[in-house]
């Protein structure tokens, strides 16, 4: 009986989180009401307060869970020393596709974490910092040009991912595979037809 109650409790809590994420993502924090969340979840308001102290608490949990999972995803995406030069495009493609897949799999959490939450700027700054660390390590391995400032590269990547997520991924216009391929082709091969020219810093 205790096990059944425990399972039901976990299911109820997860249902509240899922519905709350949908409400926050589509209505915004201030327009979302606990009464609406519990009604959609088929629960009572006292049941809600068994799991969350208030609306802010459930919102913060959604944001923090998104932030933690994104951080772990980026931290584990750094190239290993065994990656060969000819495998770099494939590895980068896999990394970006994995990130886009994560963002697409949890669209409500993505919309909240990247765009709506007060912490969204902090999350993107943290993402940029993690990318800088990864890119510098990969640059030292000899995979990327030594004259590139990886701070700039990381900012560009985060900006590209953020914009494509909002305009193409979340609306379902483009999928993770297509977006990752376009980004890799742009970053590694550029826009010029010959692909051979670089501008020297004066």
CSV table of C-alpha atoms in Angstrom, one decimal:
chain,number,residue,atom,x,y,z
A,1,UNK,CA,0.0,0.0,0.0
A,2,UNK,CA,2.8,2.4,0.8
A,3,UNK,CA,4.5,1.6,-2.5
A,4,UNK,CA,1.2,2.4,-4.3
A,5,UNK,CA,0.8,5.7,-2.5
A,6,UNK,CA,4.4,6.5,-3.3
A,7,UNK,CA,3.9,5.8,-7.0
A,8,UNK,CA,0.7,7.8,-7.1
A,9,UNK,CA,2.4,10.7,-5.3
A,10,UNK,CA,5.2,10.7,-7.9
A,11,UNK,CA,2.7,10.5,-10.7
A,12,UNK,CA,0.7,13.4,-9.3
A,13,UNK,CA,3.8,15.5,-8.8
A,14,UNK,CA,5.0,14.9,-12.3
A,15,UNK,CA,1.6,15.6,-13.7
A,16,UNK,CA,1.5,19.0,-11.9
A,17,UNK,CA,5.0,19.8,-13.3
A,18,UNK,CA,4.0,18.9,-16.8
A,19,UNK,CA,0.8,20.9,-16.7
A,20,UNK,CA,2.4,23.8,-15.0
A,21,UNK,CA,5.1,24.0,-17.7
A,22,UNK,CA,2.5,24.1,-20.3
A,23,UNK,CA,0.6,26.9,-18.5
A,24,UNK,CA,3.7,28.9,-17.9
A,25,UNK,CA,5.0,28.5,-21.4
A,26,UNK,CA,1.7,29.6,-23.0
A,27,UNK,CA,0.3,32.0,-20.5
A,28,UNK,CA,3.3,33.4,-18.8
A,29,UNK,CA,4.1,33.3,-15.1
A,30,UNK,CA,1.7,36.0,-13.9
A,31,UNK,CA,-1.3,34.8,-15.8
A,32,UNK,CA,-0.9,31.2,-14.7
A,33,UNK,CA,-3.0,30.2,-11.7
A,34,UNK,CA,-2.6,27.3,-9.3
A,35,UNK,CA,-6.3,26.7,-9.6
A,36,UNK,CA,-6.0,26.1,-13.3
A,37,UNK,CA,-3.0,23.8,-12.9
A,38,UNK,CA,-4.8,21.6,-10.3
A,39,UNK,CA,-8.0,21.5,-12.3
A,40,UNK,CA,-6.2,20.3,-15.4
A,41,UNK,CA,-4.3,17.8,-13.3
A,42,UNK,CA,-7.5,16.4,-11.8
A,43,UNK,CA,-6.2,17.3,-8.3
A,44,UNK,CA,-7.2,19.6,-5.5
A,45,UNK,CA,-5.3,22.7,-4.3
A,46,UNK,CA,-4.4,21.1,-1.0
A,47,UNK,CA,-2.8,18.3,-3.0
A,48,UNK,CA,-0.8,20.9,-4.9
A,49,UNK,CA,0.6,22.3,-1.6
A,50,UNK,CA,1.7,18.8,-0.6
A,51,UNK,CA,4.4,19.0,-3.3
A,52,UNK,CA,5.0,22.7,-3.8
A,53,UNK,CA,4.9,25.6,-1.4
A,54,UNK,CA,3.6,28.1,-4.0
A,55,UNK,CA,3.5,28.9,-7.7
A,56,UNK,CA,7.1,30.3,-7.6
A,57,UNK,CA,8.4,27.0,-6.3
A,58,UNK,CA,7.0,24.9,-9.1
A,59,UNK,CA,8.2,27.5,-11.6
A,60,UNK,CA,11.7,27.5,-10.1
A,61,UNK,CA,11.8,23.7,-10.2
A,62,UNK,CA,11.0,23.7,-14.0
A,63,UNK,CA,13.7,26.2,-14.7
A,64,UNK,CA,16.3,24.6,-12.5
A,65,UNK,CA,15.7,21.1,-14.0
A,66,UNK,CA,16.0,22.6,-17.5
A,67,UNK,CA,19.2,24.4,-16.5
A,68,UNK,CA,20.8,21.3,-14.9
A,69,UNK,CA,20.0,19.1,-17.9
A,70,UNK,CA,21.3,21.6,-20.4
A,71,UNK,CA,24.5,22.2,-18.4
A,72,UNK,CA,25.2,18.4,-18.2
A,73,UNK,CA,24.5,18.0,-21.9
A,74,UNK,CA,27.1,20.7,-22.8
A,75,UNK,CA,29.6,19.6,-20.2
A,76,UNK,CA,29.7,16.1,-21.7
A,77,UNK,CA,29.9,17.2,-25.3
A,78,UNK,CA,33.5,18.2,-25.2
A,79,UNK,CA,35.6,16.3,-27.8
A,80,UNK,CA,37.9,13.7,-26.3
A,81,UNK,CA,41.6,13.6,-27.1
A,82,UNK,CA,41.0,10.6,-29.3
A,83,UNK,CA,38.9,12.5,-31.8
A,84,UNK,CA,40.7,12.6,-35.2
A,85,UNK,CA,40.7,15.7,-37.4
A,86,UNK,CA,38.6,14.1,-40.1
A,87,UNK,CA,35.9,13.3,-37.4
A,88,UNK,CA,35.5,16.8,-36.2
A,89,UNK,CA,32.6,17.8,-38.5
A,90,UNK,CA,30.7,14.6,-37.6
A,91,UNK,CA,31.3,15.1,-33.8
A,92,UNK,CA,30.2,18.8,-34.0
A,93,UNK,CA,27.1,17.7,-36.0
A,94,UNK,CA,26.3,15.1,-33.3
A,95,UNK,CA,26.7,17.6,-30.5
A,96,UNK,CA,24.5,20.3,-32.1
A,97,UNK,CA,21.9,17.7,-33.1
A,98,UNK,CA,21.8,16.4,-29.5
A,99,UNK,CA,21.3,19.9,-28.1
A,100,UNK,CA,18.5,20.7,-30.6
A,101,UNK,CA,16.9,17.3,-29.9
A,102,UNK,CA,16.9,18.1,-26.2
A,103,UNK,CA,15.3,21.6,-26.7
A,104,UNK,CA,12.7,20.1,-29.1
A,105,UNK,CA,11.8,17.2,-26.7
A,106,UNK,CA,10.9,19.6,-23.9
A,107,UNK,CA,9.4,22.6,-25.8
A,108,UNK,CA,7.6,24.1,-22.8
A,109,UNK,CA,10.6,23.9,-20.5
A,110,UNK,CA,12.8,25.3,-23.3
A,111,UNK,CA,10.5,28.2,-23.9
A,112,UNK,CA,10.5,28.9,-20.1
A,113,UNK,CA,14.2,28.4,-19.5
A,114,UNK,CA,15.6,30.2,-22.6
A,115,UNK,CA,13.1,33.0,-23.1
A,116,UNK,CA,10.6,33.5,-20.2
A,117,UNK,CA,12.3,32.9,-16.9
A,118,UNK,CA,14.0,35.8,-15.1
A,119,UNK,CA,17.1,33.5,-15.0
A,120,UNK,CA,17.1,33.0,-18.8
A,121,UNK,CA,20.0,35.4,-19.3
A,122,UNK,CA,22.0,33.6,-16.6
A,123,UNK,CA,21.3,30.3,-18.2
A,124,UNK,CA,22.5,31.5,-21.6
A,125,UNK,CA,25.6,33.1,-20.0
A,126,UNK,CA,26.4,29.8,-18.3
A,127,UNK,CA,25.9,28.0,-21.5
A,128,UNK,CA,28.3,30.4,-23.3
A,129,UNK,CA,30.9,30.0,-20.5
A,130,UNK,CA,30.7,26.2,-20.8
A,131,UNK,CA,31.1,26.4,-24.6
A,132,UNK,CA,34.1,28.6,-24.2
A,133,UNK,CA,35.8,26.0,-22.0
A,134,UNK,CA,35.0,23.3,-24.5
A,135,UNK,CA,36.1,25.2,-27.5
A,136,UNK,CA,39.3,26.3,-25.9
A,137,UNK,CA,40.2,22.8,-25.0
A,138,UNK,CA,39.3,21.6,-28.5
A,139,UNK,CA,41.4,24.5,-30.0
A,140,UNK,CA,44.4,23.4,-27.9
A,141,UNK,CA,43.9,19.9,-29.3
A,142,UNK,CA,44.4,21.4,-32.8
A,143,UNK,CA,40.9,21.1,-34.1
A,144,UNK,CA,40.2,24.8,-34.6
A,145,UNK,CA,42.2,27.7,-35.9
A,146,UNK,CA,44.5,29.2,-33.3
A,147,UNK,CA,43.7,32.8,-34.1
A,148,UNK,CA,40.0,32.5,-33.4
A,149,UNK,CA,38.7,34.0,-30.2
A,150,UNK,CA,36.6,31.3,-28.7
A,151,UNK,CA,34.6,33.8,-26.6
A,152,UNK,CA,33.3,35.2,-29.9
A,153,UNK,CA,32.7,31.8,-31.4
A,154,UNK,CA,30.7,30.7,-28.3
A,155,UNK,CA,28.6,33.8,-28.3
A,156,UNK,CA,27.8,33.2,-32.0
A,157,UNK,CA,26.8,29.6,-31.4
A,158,UNK,CA,24.6,30.4,-28.5
A,159,UNK,CA,23.0,33.2,-30.5
A,160,UNK,CA,22.4,31.0,-33.4
A,161,UNK,CA,20.9,28.2,-31.3
A,162,UNK,CA,18.7,30.6,-29.4
A,163,UNK,CA,17.3,32.2,-32.5
A,164,UNK,CA,16.8,29.0,-34.5
A,165,UNK,CA,15.1,27.4,-31.5
A,166,UNK,CA,12.6,30.2,-31.3
A,167,UNK,CA,11.9,30.8,-35.0
A,168,UNK,CA,12.2,27.3,-36.5
A,169,UNK,CA,12.6,24.5,-34.0
A,170,UNK,CA,9.8,25.2,-31.5
A,171,UNK,CA,7.2,26.1,-34.2
A,172,UNK,CA,8.1,22.7,-35.9
A,173,UNK,CA,9.3,24.3,-39.1
A,174,UNK,CA,12.7,22.6,-39.0
A,175,UNK,CA,13.9,19.6,-37.1
A,176,UNK,CA,17.0,19.1,-35.1
A,177,UNK,CA,18.9,17.2,-37.8
A,178,UNK,CA,18.3,19.8,-40.5
A,179,UNK,CA,19.2,22.7,-38.2
A,180,UNK,CA,22.3,21.1,-36.9
A,181,UNK,CA,23.5,20.3,-40.4
A,182,UNK,CA,22.9,23.9,-41.5
A,183,UNK,CA,24.8,25.3,-38.5
A,184,UNK,CA,27.8,23.0,-39.0
A,185,UNK,CA,28.0,23.8,-42.7
A,186,UNK,CA,28.0,27.5,-41.9
A,187,UNK,CA,30.5,27.3,-39.0
A,188,UNK,CA,33.0,24.9,-40.6
A,189,UNK,CA,32.7,25.8,-44.3
A,190,UNK,CA,31.4,29.3,-44.4
A,191,UNK,CA,29.2,31.1,-47.0
A,192,UNK,CA,31.8,31.6,-49.8
A,193,UNK,CA,31.6,29.2,-52.7
A,194,UNK,CA,35.3,28.5,-52.8
A,195,UNK,CA,35.6,28.3,-49.0
A,196,UNK,CA,39.3,29.1,-49.1
A,197,UNK,CA,39.5,32.8,-48.2
A,198,UNK,CA,40.0,34.2,-44.7
A,199,UNK,CA,40.2,37.9,-43.7
A,200,UNK,CA,43.3,38.8,-41.7
A,201,UNK,CA,42.8,40.9,-38.6
A,202,UNK,CA,44.5,44.3,-39.2
